[in-house]
Coordinates of N, CA, C and O in Angstrom, one line a residue:
D25 N 88.2 119.4 107.8 CA 89.5 119.3 106.9 C 89.0 118.9 105.5 O 88.3 118.1 105.3
L26 N 89.8 119.5 104.5 CA 89.7 119.1 103.1 C 91.0 118.4 102.8 O 92.1 119.0 103.1
W27 N 90.8 117.4 101.9 CA 92.0 116.8 101.4 C 91.8 116.7 99.9 O 90.8 116.1 99.5
I28 N 92.9 117.0 99.1 CA 92.9 116.5 97.7 C 93.9 115.6 97.5 O 95.1 115.9 97.7
D29 N 93.5 114.4 96.9 CA 94.5 113.4 96.7 C 95.2 113.7 95.5 O 94.9 114.7 94.7
P30 N 96.3 113.0 95.1 CA 97.1 113.3 94.0 C 96.4 113.2 92.7 O 96.8 113.8 91.6
T31 N 95.2 112.5 92.6 CA 94.5 112.4 91.5 C 93.4 113.6 91.3 O 92.8 113.7 90.3
G32 N 93.4 114.4 92.3 CA 92.4 115.6 92.2 C 91.2 115.3 92.9 O 90.3 116.3 93.0
N33 N 90.9 114.2 93.5 CA 89.7 113.9 94.3 C 89.7 114.7 95.6 O 90.7 114.6 96.2
L34 N 88.6 115.3 95.9 CA 88.6 116.1 97.1 C 87.7 115.3 98.1 O 86.6 114.7 97.8
L35 N 88.2 115.2 99.3 CA 87.6 114.5 100.3 C 87.4 115.5 101.6 O 88.3 116.3 101.9
V36 N 86.2 115.5 102.1 CA 85.9 116.3 103.4 C 86.2 115.3 104.5 O 85.5 114.3 104.6
L37 N 87.0 115.6 105.4 CA 87.4 114.7 106.5 C 86.8 115.2 107.8 O 86.5 116.4 107.9
D38 N 86.7 114.4 108.8 CA 86.4 114.7 110.1 C 84.9 115.3 110.3 O 84.7 115.9 111.4
E39 N 84.1 115.1 109.3 CA 82.7 115.6 109.5 C 82.0 114.9 110.8 O 81.4 115.7 111.5
D40 N 82.3 113.7 111.0 CA 81.9 113.1 112.2 C 82.3 113.7 113.5 O 81.5 113.8 114.5
E41 N 83.6 114.1 113.5 CA 84.1 114.8 114.6 C 83.6 116.2 114.9 O 83.4 116.5 116.1
L42 N 83.3 116.9 113.8 CA 82.6 118.1 114.0 C 81.3 118.0 114.5 O 80.8 118.7 115.5
E43 N 80.5 117.0 114.0 CA 79.2 116.7 114.6 C 79.2 116.3 116.0 O 78.3 116.9 116.9
E44 N 80.1 115.5 116.3 CA 80.3 115.1 117.8 C 80.6 116.3 118.7 O 80.0 116.4 119.7
A45 N 81.6 117.2 118.3 CA 81.8 118.3 119.0 C 80.6 119.3 119.2 O 80.5 119.8 120.2
E46 N 79.9 119.4 118.1 CA 78.7 120.3 118.2 C 77.6 119.6 119.2 O 77.1 120.4 120.1
L47 N 77.5 118.3 119.0 CA 76.4 117.7 119.9 C 76.9 117.8 121.4 O 76.0 117.9 122.3
K48 N 78.2 117.7 121.7 CA 78.6 117.8 123.1 C 78.9 119.1 123.6 O 79.4 119.3 124.8
G49 N 78.7 120.2 122.8 CA 78.8 121.5 123.2 C 80.2 122.1 123.1 O 80.5 123.2 123.6
W50 N 81.1 121.3 122.5 CA 82.5 121.8 122.4 C 82.6 122.9 121.3 O 83.6 123.7 121.4
V51 N 81.7 122.8 120.3 CA 81.7 123.8 119.3 C 80.3 124.2 119.2 O 79.3 123.5 119.3
D52 N 80.1 125.6 119.2 CA 78.8 126.2 119.1 C 78.2 126.0 117.8 O 78.8 125.8 116.8
P53 N 76.9 126.0 117.7 CA 76.2 125.7 116.4 C 76.6 126.7 115.2 O 76.7 126.3 114.2
D54 N 76.8 127.9 115.6 CA 77.2 129.0 114.6 C 78.5 128.7 114.0 O 78.7 128.7 112.9
T55 N 79.5 128.2 114.9 CA 80.8 127.9 114.5 C 80.7 126.7 113.6 O 81.5 126.7 112.5
A56 N 80.0 125.7 113.9 CA 79.9 124.4 113.3 C 79.3 124.7 111.7 O 79.7 124.2 110.7
R57 N 78.3 125.7 111.8 CA 77.6 126.0 110.5 C 78.6 126.8 109.6 O 78.7 126.5 108.5
R58 N 79.4 127.7 110.2 CA 80.4 128.4 109.4 C 81.4 127.5 108.9 O 81.9 127.6 107.7
A59 N 81.9 126.4 109.7 CA 82.9 125.5 109.2 C 82.3 124.7 108.0 O 83.0 124.5 107.0
R60 N 81.0 124.3 108.1 CA 80.5 123.5 107.1 C 80.3 124.4 105.8 O 80.6 123.9 104.6
K61 N 80.0 125.7 105.9 CA 79.8 126.6 104.9 C 81.2 126.7 104.1 O 81.2 126.7 102.9
E62 N 82.2 126.9 105.0 CA 83.5 127.1 104.3 C 83.9 125.9 103.6 O 84.6 125.9 102.6
A63 N 83.7 124.7 104.1 CA 84.0 123.5 103.5 C 83.3 123.3 102.1 O 84.0 122.9 101.0
T64 N 82.1 123.7 102.0 CA 81.3 123.8 100.8 C 81.9 124.7 99.8 O 82.0 124.5 98.6
T65 N 82.2 126.0 100.3 CA 82.8 126.9 99.5 C 84.1 126.5 98.8 O 84.3 126.6 97.6
L66 N 85.0 125.9 99.7 CA 86.2 125.6 99.2 C 86.1 124.2 98.2 O 86.9 124.1 97.3
S67 N 85.1 123.4 98.5 CA 84.9 122.3 97.6 C 84.5 122.8 96.2 O 84.9 122.2 95.2
A68 N 83.6 123.8 96.2 CA 83.2 124.4 94.9 C 84.3 125.1 94.2 O 84.5 124.9 93.0
Q69 N 85.2 125.8 94.9 CA 86.3 126.3 94.2 C 87.3 125.3 93.7 O 87.8 125.5 92.7
A70 N 87.5 124.3 94.5 CA 88.3 123.2 94.0 C 87.8 122.5 92.8 O 88.5 122.3 91.8
A71 N 86.5 122.4 92.7 CA 85.9 121.8 91.4 C 86.0 122.8 90.4 O 86.1 122.4 89.1
A72 N 86.0 124.1 90.6 CA 86.1 125.1 89.5 C 87.5 125.4 89.1 O 87.8 126.0 88.1
G73 N 88.4 125.0 90.0 CA 89.9 125.3 89.7 C 90.6 126.2 90.5 O 91.8 126.0 90.5
P74 N 90.1 127.2 91.0 CA 91.0 128.3 91.7 C 91.5 127.9 93.0 O 92.3 128.6 93.6
W75 N 91.0 126.8 93.6 CA 91.6 126.5 94.8 C 92.0 124.9 94.9 O 91.3 124.1 94.2
P76 N 93.1 124.6 95.5 CA 94.0 125.5 96.2 C 95.0 126.2 95.2 O 95.0 125.9 94.1
P77 N 95.6 127.3 95.7 CA 96.5 128.0 94.9 C 97.6 127.1 94.3 O 97.9 126.1 94.9
Q78 N 98.1 127.3 93.1 CA 99.1 126.5 92.4 C 100.2 126.2 93.3 O 100.8 125.1 93.3
G79 N 100.7 127.1 94.1 CA 101.9 126.8 95.1 C 101.6 125.7 96.0 O 102.5 124.9 96.4
V80 N 100.4 125.6 96.5 CA 99.9 124.6 97.4 C 99.9 123.2 96.7 O 100.3 122.2 97.2
R81 N 99.6 123.2 95.5 CA 99.4 122.1 94.7 C 100.7 121.2 94.6 O 100.8 120.0 94.2
T82 N 101.9 122.0 94.6 CA 103.2 121.4 94.4 C 103.7 120.8 95.6 O 104.8 120.1 95.6
W83 N 103.0 121.0 96.7 CA 103.4 120.5 98.1 C 102.8 119.1 98.3 O 101.7 118.9 98.8
T84 N 103.7 118.1 97.8 CA 103.2 116.7 98.1 C 103.6 116.2 99.5 O 104.3 117.0 100.2
L85 N 103.1 115.2 99.9 CA 103.4 114.6 101.2 C 104.9 114.5 101.4 O 105.4 114.8 102.4
T86 N 105.4 113.8 100.3 CA 106.9 113.6 100.3 C 107.6 114.9 100.5 O 108.6 115.0 101.3
R87 N 107.4 115.9 99.8 CA 108.0 117.2 99.8 C 107.9 117.9 101.2 O 108.8 118.3 101.7
A88 N 106.8 117.8 101.8 CA 106.5 118.3 103.1 C 107.3 117.6 104.2 O 108.0 118.2 105.0
R89 N 107.5 116.2 104.0 CA 108.2 115.4 105.0 C 109.7 115.8 104.8 O 110.4 116.0 105.8
E90 N 110.2 116.1 103.5 CA 111.5 116.4 103.3 C 111.8 117.8 103.9 O 112.9 118.0 104.5
A91 N 110.9 118.7 103.8 CA 111.2 120.0 104.4 C 111.1 120.0 105.8 O 112.0 120.7 106.5
T92 N 110.4 119.2 106.4 CA 110.3 119.1 107.8 C 111.6 118.5 108.4 O 112.1 118.8 109.5
A93 N 112.0 117.4 107.6 CA 113.2 116.6 108.2 C 114.4 117.6 108.1 O 115.3 117.3 109.0
S94 N 114.5 118.5 107.1 CA 115.6 119.3 107.0 C 115.8 120.3 108.1 O 116.8 120.9 108.4
R95 N 114.7 120.5 108.9 CA 114.7 121.4 109.9 C 115.2 120.8 111.2 O 115.5 121.4 112.1
A96 N 115.1 119.5 111.3 CA 115.5 118.8 112.6 C 116.9 118.7 112.8 O 117.8 119.1 112.1

């Protein structure tokens, strides 16, 4: 999982969970490798600016909660 906080800092989350899943055989090594590669690619794109798309950047946690609440 990747998270960009409101100040623009990028965090890679759940790396320990992926490692555990790989060690326990829940995720095969190729899938784990591809997940790590994708996280690296997205991290580089975030640093360069094109990721995430502008529309995603406007979705704050508050806005997401409001949208979800309106469906209930």
